[in-house]
mmCIF file of C-alpha atoms and ligand atoms in Angstrom:
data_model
loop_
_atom_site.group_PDB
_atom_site.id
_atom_site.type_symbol
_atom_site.label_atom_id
_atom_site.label_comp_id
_atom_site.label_asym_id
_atom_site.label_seq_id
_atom_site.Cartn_x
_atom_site.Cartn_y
_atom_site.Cartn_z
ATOM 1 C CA UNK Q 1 -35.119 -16.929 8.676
ATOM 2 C CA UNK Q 2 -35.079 -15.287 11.660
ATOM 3 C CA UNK Q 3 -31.336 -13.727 12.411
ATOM 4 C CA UNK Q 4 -29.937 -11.789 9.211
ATOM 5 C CA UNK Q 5 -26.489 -10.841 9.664
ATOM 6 C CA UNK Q 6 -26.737 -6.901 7.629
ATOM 7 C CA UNK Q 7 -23.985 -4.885 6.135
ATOM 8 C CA UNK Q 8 -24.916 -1.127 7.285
ATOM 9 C CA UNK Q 9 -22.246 -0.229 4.708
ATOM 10 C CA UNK Q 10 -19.181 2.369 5.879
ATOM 11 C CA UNK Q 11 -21.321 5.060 7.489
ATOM 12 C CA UNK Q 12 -24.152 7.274 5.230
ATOM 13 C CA UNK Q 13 -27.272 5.613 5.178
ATOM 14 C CA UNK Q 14 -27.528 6.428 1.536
ATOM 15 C CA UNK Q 15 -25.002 3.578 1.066
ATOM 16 C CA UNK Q 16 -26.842 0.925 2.505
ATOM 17 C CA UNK Q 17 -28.512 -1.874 -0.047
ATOM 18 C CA UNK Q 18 -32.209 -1.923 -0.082
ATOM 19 C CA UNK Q 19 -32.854 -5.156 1.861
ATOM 20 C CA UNK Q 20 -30.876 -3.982 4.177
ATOM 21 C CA UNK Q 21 -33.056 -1.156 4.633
ATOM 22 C CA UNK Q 22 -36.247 -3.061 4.596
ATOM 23 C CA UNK Q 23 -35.064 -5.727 7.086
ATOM 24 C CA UNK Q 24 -34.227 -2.336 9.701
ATOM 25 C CA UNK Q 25 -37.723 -1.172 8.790
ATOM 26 C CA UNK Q 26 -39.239 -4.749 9.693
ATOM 27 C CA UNK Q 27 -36.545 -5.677 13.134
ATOM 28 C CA UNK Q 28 -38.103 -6.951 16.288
ATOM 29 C CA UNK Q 29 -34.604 -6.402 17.341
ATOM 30 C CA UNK Q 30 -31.249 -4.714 16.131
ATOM 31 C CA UNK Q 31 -27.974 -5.448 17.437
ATOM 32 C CA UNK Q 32 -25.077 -3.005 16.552
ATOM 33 C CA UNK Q 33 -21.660 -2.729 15.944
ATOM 34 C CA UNK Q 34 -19.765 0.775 17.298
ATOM 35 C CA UNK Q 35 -19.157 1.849 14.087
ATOM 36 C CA UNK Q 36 -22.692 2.560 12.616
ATOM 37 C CA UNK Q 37 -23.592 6.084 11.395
ATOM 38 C CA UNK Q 38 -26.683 7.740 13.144
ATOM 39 C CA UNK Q 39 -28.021 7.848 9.584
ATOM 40 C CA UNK Q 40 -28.594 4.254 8.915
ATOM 41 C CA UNK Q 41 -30.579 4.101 12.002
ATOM 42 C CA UNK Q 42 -33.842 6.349 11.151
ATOM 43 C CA UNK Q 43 -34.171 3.562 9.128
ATOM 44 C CA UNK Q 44 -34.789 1.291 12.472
ATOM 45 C CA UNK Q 45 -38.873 0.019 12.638
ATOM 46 C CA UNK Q 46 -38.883 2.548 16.004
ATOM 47 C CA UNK Q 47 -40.509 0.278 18.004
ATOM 48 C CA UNK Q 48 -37.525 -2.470 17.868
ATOM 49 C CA UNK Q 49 -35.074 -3.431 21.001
ATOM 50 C CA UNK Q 50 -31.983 -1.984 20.029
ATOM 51 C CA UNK Q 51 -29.063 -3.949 21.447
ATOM 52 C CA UNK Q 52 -25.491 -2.095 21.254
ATOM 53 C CA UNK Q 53 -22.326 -4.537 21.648
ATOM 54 C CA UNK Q 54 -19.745 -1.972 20.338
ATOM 55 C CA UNK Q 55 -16.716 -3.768 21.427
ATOM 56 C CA UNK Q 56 -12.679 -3.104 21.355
ATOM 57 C CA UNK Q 57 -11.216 -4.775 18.400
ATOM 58 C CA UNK Q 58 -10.060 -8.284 18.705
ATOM 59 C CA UNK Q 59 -11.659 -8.932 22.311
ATOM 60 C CA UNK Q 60 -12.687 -12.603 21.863
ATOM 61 C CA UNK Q 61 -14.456 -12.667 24.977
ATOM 62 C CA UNK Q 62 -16.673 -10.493 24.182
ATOM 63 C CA UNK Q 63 -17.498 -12.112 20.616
ATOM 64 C CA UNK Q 64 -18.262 -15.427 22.634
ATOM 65 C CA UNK Q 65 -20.669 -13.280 24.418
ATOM 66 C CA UNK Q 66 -22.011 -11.562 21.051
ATOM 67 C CA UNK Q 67 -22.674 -14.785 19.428
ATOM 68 C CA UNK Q 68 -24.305 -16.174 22.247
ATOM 69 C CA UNK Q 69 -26.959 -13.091 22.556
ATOM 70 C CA UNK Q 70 -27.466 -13.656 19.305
ATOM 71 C CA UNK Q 71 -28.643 -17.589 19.394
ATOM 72 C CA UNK Q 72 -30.492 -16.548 22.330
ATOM 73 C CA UNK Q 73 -32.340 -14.013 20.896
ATOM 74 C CA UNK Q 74 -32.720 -15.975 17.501
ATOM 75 C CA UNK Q 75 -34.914 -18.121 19.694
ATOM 76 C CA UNK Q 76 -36.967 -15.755 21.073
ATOM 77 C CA UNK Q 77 -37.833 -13.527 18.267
ATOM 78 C CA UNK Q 78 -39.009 -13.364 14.261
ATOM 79 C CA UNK Q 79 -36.410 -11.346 13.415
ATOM 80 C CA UNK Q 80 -33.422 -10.117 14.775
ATOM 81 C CA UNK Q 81 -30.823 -8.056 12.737
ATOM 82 C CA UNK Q 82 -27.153 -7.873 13.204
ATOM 83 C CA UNK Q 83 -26.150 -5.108 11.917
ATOM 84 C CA UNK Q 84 -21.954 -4.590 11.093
ATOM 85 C CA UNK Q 85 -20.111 -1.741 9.326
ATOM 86 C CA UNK Q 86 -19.037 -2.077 6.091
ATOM 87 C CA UNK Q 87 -19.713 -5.870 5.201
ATOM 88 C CA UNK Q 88 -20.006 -8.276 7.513
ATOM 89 C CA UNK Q 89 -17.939 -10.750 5.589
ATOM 90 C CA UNK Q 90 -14.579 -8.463 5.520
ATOM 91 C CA UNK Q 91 -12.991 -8.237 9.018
ATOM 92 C CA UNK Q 92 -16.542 -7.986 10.543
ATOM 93 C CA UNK Q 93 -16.570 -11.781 12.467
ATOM 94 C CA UNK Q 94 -20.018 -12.362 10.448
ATOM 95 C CA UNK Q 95 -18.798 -15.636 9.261
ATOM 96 C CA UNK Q 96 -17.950 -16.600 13.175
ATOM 97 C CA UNK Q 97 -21.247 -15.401 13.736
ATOM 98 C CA UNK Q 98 -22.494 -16.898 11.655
ATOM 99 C CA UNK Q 99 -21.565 -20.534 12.345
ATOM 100 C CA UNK Q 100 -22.300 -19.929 16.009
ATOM 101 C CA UNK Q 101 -26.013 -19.589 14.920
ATOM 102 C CA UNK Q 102 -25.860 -22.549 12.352
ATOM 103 C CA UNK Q 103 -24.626 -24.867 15.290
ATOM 104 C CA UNK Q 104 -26.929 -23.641 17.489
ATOM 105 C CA UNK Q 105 -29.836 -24.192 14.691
ATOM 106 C CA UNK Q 106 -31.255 -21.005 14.128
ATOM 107 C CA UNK Q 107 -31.944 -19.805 10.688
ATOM 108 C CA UNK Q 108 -29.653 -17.074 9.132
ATOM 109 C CA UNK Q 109 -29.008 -15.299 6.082
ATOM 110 C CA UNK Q 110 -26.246 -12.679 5.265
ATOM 111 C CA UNK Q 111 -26.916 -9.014 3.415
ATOM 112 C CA UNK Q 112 -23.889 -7.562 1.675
ATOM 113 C CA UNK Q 113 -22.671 -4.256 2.305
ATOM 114 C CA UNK Q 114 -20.464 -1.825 0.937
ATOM 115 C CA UNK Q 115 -17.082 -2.347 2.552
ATOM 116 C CA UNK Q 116 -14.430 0.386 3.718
ATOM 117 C CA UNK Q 117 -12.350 -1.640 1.922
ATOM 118 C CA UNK Q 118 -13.012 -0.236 -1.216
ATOM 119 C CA UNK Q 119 -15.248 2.521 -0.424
ATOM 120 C CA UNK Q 120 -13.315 4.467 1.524
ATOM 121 C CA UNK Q 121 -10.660 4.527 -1.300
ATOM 122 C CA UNK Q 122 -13.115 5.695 -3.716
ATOM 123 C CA UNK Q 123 -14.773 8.481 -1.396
ATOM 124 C CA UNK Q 124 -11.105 10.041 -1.651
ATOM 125 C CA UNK Q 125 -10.849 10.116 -5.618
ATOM 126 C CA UNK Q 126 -8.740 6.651 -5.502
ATOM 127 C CA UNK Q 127 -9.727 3.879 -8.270
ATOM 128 C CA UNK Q 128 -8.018 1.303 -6.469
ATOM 129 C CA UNK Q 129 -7.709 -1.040 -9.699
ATOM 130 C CA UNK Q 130 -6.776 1.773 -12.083
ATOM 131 C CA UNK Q 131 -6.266 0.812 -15.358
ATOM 132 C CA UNK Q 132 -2.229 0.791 -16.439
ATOM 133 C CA UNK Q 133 -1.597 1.771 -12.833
ATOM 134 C CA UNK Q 134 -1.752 -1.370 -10.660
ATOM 135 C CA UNK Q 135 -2.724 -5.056 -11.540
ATOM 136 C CA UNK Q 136 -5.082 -5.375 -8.703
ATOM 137 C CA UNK Q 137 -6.116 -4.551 -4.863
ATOM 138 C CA UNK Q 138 -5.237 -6.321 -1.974
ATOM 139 C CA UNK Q 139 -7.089 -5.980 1.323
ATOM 140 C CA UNK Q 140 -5.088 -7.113 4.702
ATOM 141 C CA UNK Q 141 -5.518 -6.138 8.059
ATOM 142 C CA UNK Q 142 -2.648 -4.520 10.186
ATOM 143 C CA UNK Q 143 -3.368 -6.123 13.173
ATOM 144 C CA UNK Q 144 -3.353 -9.965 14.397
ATOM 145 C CA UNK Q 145 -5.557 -11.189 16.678
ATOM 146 C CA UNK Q 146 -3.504 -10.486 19.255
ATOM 147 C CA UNK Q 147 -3.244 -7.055 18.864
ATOM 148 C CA UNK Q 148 0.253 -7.335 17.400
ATOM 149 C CA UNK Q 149 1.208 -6.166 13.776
ATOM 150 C CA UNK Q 150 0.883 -8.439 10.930
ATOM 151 C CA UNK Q 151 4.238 -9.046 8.634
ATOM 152 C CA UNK Q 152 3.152 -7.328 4.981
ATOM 153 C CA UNK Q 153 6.194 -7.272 3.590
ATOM 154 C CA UNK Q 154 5.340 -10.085 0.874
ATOM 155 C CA UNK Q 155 2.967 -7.757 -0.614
ATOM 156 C CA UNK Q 156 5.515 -5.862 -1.799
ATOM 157 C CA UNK Q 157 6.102 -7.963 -4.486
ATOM 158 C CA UNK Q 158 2.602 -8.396 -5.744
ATOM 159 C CA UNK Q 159 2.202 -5.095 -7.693
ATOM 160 C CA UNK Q 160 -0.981 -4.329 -6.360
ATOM 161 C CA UNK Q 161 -2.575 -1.517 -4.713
ATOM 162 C CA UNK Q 162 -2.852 -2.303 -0.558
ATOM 163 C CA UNK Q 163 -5.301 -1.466 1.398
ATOM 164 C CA UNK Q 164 -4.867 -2.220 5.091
ATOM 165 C CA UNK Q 165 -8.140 -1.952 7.388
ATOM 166 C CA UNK Q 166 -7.273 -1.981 11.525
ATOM 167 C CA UNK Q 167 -4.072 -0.650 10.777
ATOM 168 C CA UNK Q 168 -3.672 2.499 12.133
ATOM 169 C CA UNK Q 169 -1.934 1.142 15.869
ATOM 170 C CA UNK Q 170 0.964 -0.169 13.349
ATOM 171 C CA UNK Q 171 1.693 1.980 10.545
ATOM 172 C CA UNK Q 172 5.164 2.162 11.387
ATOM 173 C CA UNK Q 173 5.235 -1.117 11.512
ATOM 174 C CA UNK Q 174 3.881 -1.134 7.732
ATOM 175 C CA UNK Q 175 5.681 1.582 6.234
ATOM 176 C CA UNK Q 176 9.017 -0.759 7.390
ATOM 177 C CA UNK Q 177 7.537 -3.911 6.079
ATOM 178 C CA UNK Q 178 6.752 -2.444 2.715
ATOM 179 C CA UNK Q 179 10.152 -0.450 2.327
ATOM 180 C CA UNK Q 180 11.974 -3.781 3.597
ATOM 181 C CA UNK Q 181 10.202 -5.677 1.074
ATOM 182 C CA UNK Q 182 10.962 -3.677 -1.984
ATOM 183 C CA UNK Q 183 8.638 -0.636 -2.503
ATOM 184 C CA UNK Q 184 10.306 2.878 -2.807
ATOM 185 C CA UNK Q 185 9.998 5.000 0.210
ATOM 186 C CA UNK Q 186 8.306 7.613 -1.992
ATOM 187 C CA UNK Q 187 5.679 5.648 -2.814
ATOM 188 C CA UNK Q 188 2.333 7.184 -2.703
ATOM 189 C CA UNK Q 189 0.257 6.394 0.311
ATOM 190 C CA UNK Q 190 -3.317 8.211 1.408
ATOM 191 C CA UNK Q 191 -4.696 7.328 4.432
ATOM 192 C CA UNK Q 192 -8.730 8.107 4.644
ATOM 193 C CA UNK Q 193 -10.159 8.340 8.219
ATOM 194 C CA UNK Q 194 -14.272 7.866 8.799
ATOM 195 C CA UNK Q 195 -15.265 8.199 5.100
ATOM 196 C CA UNK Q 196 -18.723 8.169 4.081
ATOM 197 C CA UNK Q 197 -19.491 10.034 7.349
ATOM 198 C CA UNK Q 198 -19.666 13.970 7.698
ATOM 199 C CA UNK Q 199 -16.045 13.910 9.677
ATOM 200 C CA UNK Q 200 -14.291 12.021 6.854
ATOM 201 C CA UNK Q 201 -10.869 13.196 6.476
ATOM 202 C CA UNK Q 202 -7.878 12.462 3.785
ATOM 203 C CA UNK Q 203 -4.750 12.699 4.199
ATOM 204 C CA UNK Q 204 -1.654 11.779 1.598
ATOM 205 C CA UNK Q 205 2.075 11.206 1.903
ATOM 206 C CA UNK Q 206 4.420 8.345 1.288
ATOM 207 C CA UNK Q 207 6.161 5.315 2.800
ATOM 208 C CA UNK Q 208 8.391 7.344 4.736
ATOM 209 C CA UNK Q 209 5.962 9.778 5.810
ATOM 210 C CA UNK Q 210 3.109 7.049 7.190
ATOM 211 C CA UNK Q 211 4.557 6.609 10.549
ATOM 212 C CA UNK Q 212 4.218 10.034 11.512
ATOM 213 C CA UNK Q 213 0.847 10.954 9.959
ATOM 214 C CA UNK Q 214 -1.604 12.250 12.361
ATOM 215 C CA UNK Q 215 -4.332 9.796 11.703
ATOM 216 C CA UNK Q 216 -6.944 8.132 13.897
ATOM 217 C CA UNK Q 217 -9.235 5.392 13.758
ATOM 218 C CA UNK Q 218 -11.406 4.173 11.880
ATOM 219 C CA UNK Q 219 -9.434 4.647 8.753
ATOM 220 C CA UNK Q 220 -8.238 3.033 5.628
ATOM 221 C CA UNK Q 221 -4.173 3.012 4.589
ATOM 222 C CA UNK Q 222 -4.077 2.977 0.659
ATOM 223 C CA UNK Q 223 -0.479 2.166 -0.598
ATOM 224 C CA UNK Q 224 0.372 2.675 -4.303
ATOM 225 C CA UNK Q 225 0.504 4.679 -7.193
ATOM 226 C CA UNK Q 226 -2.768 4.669 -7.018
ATOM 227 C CA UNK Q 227 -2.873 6.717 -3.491
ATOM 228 C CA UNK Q 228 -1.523 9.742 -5.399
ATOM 229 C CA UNK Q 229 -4.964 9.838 -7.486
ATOM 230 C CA UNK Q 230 -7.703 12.526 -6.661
ATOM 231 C CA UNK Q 231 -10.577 11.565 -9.346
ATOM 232 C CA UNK Q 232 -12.981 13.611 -7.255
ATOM 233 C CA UNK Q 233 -11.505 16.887 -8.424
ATOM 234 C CA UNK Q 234 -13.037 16.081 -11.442
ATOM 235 C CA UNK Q 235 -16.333 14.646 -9.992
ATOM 236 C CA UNK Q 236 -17.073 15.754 -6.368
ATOM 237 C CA UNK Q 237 -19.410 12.672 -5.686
ATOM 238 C CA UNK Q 238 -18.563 12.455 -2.223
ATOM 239 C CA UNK Q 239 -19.504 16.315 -1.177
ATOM 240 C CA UNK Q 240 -23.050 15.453 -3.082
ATOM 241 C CA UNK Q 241 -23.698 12.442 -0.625
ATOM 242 C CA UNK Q 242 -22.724 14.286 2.738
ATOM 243 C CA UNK Q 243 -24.234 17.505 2.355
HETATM 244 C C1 SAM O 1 -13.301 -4.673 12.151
HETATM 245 S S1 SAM O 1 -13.004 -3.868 10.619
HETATM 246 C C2 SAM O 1 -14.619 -3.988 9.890
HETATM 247 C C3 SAM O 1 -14.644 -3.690 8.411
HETATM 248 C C4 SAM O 1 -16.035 -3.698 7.821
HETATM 249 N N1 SAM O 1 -16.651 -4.998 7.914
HETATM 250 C C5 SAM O 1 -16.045 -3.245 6.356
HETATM 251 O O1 SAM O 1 -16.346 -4.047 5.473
HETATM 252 O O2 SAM O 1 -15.778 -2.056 6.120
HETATM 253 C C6 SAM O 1 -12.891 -2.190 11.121
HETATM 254 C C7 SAM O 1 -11.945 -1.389 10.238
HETATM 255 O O3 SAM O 1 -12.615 -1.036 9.042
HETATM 256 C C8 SAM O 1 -12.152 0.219 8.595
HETATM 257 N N2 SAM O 1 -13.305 1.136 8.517
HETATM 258 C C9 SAM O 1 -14.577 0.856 8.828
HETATM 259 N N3 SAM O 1 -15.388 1.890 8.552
HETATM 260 C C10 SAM O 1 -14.599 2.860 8.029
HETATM 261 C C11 SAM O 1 -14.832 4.178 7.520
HETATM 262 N N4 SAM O 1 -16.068 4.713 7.493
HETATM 263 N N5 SAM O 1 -13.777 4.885 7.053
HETATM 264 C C12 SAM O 1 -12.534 4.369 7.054
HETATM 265 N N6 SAM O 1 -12.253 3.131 7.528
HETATM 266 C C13 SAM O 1 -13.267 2.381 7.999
HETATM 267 C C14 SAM O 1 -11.084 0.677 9.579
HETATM 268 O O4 SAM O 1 -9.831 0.234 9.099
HETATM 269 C C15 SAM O 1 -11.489 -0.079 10.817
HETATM 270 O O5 SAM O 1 -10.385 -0.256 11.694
#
């Protein structure tokens, strides 16, 4: 194998699985996402290339570009890791990436990582499944690939807990959906902005209070009863990671 597509997990480097940290320690070259915490790379072997492609979200262009540095340097080197926040099968373009290599016939393998999906909900005291609370989680993202907002108001109805990545731009947008589609405009919403990382932020509301929020990217919207939760009070896990 000689390209491994890595999950670097949603920023502390104490989150990151241990082949991913062995396959930074053994790089020839790393090629990185903007969203990577400085943390995860002192595990870099120092004497790799480091490549950074940080890139605007949803710029196609650019991926074109991405996933032909990649086959180019599959060719040229033992091994090259591409290293994605979170996991790079959830919103992270791994699996175009992924093909891209396969067509060009260069060996690849994938490394899981912890997504912001469900981590960033958890690093706030929110059990996104919690028992009698919710019969599940959804993950969507809040944008298209266009840029434009995605229509969410069908998950009104599924009596889950949401969780919208990229969807910060159009939480208005959201909030309306979800009211539109049935939830109560009190319902609980917390929106968590660069967990894992020693900025990470929390702040709570409702429905009717999301579009005004002073939030910025990255960050995760949790809607649901679930968003009113703060487990940590009772476990401060999250404090014991970033200090
Ligand atoms: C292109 S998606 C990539 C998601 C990534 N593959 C994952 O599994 O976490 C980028 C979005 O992930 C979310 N995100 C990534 N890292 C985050 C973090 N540390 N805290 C909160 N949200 C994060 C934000 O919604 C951001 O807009």
């Amino acid at each position: 194998v000689s390209v491994f597509l890595v999950g670097a997990g949603p920023g502390d480097a104490d989150l990151l699985t241990l082949r991913a940290a062995r396959l930074l320690g053994e790089a020839d070259v790393i090629v990185r996402d903007r969203l990577i915490d400085d943390s995860v790379m002192a595990y870099a072997n120092p004497n790799a290339e480091v490549i950074d492609v940080g890139k605007m979200p949803g710029d196609s262009s650019s991926q074109t570009a991405i996933n032909e540095l990649l086959v180019s340097l599959g060719q040229r080197f033992g091994t090259v890791v591409r290293l994605k926040g979170g996991d790079p099968f959830i919103f992270g373009r791994g699996g175009e990436e992924l093909l891209a290599l396969h067509a060009a016939g260069i060996a690849c393998d994938v490394v899981p990582g912890v997504t912001s999906a469900l981590s960033a909900p958890l690093a706030a005291g929110i059990s996104v499944t919690h028992r009698g609370t919710t019969r599940g989680v959804s993950v969507v993202t809040g944008t298209d690939a266009a840029g434009g907002p995605v229509d969410v108001r069908a998950l009104a109805a599924t009596q889950t807990t949401i969780v919208v990545l990229m969807g910060i731009r159009h939480r208005h947008h959201i909030s309306a959906d979800l009211i539109a589609g049935g939830l109560d405009q009190s319902t609980p919403v917390a929106v968590i902005e660069r967990a894992w990382t020693s900025t990470q932020r929390t702040v709570r509301g409702d429905l009717l209070s999301l579009p005004d929020m002073d939030v910025t990217n990255p960050a995760v919207i949790v809607v649901g009863d679930v968003a009113a939760l703060d487990l940590r009070a009772m476990a401060p896990w999250a404090d014991v990671v970033l200090v």
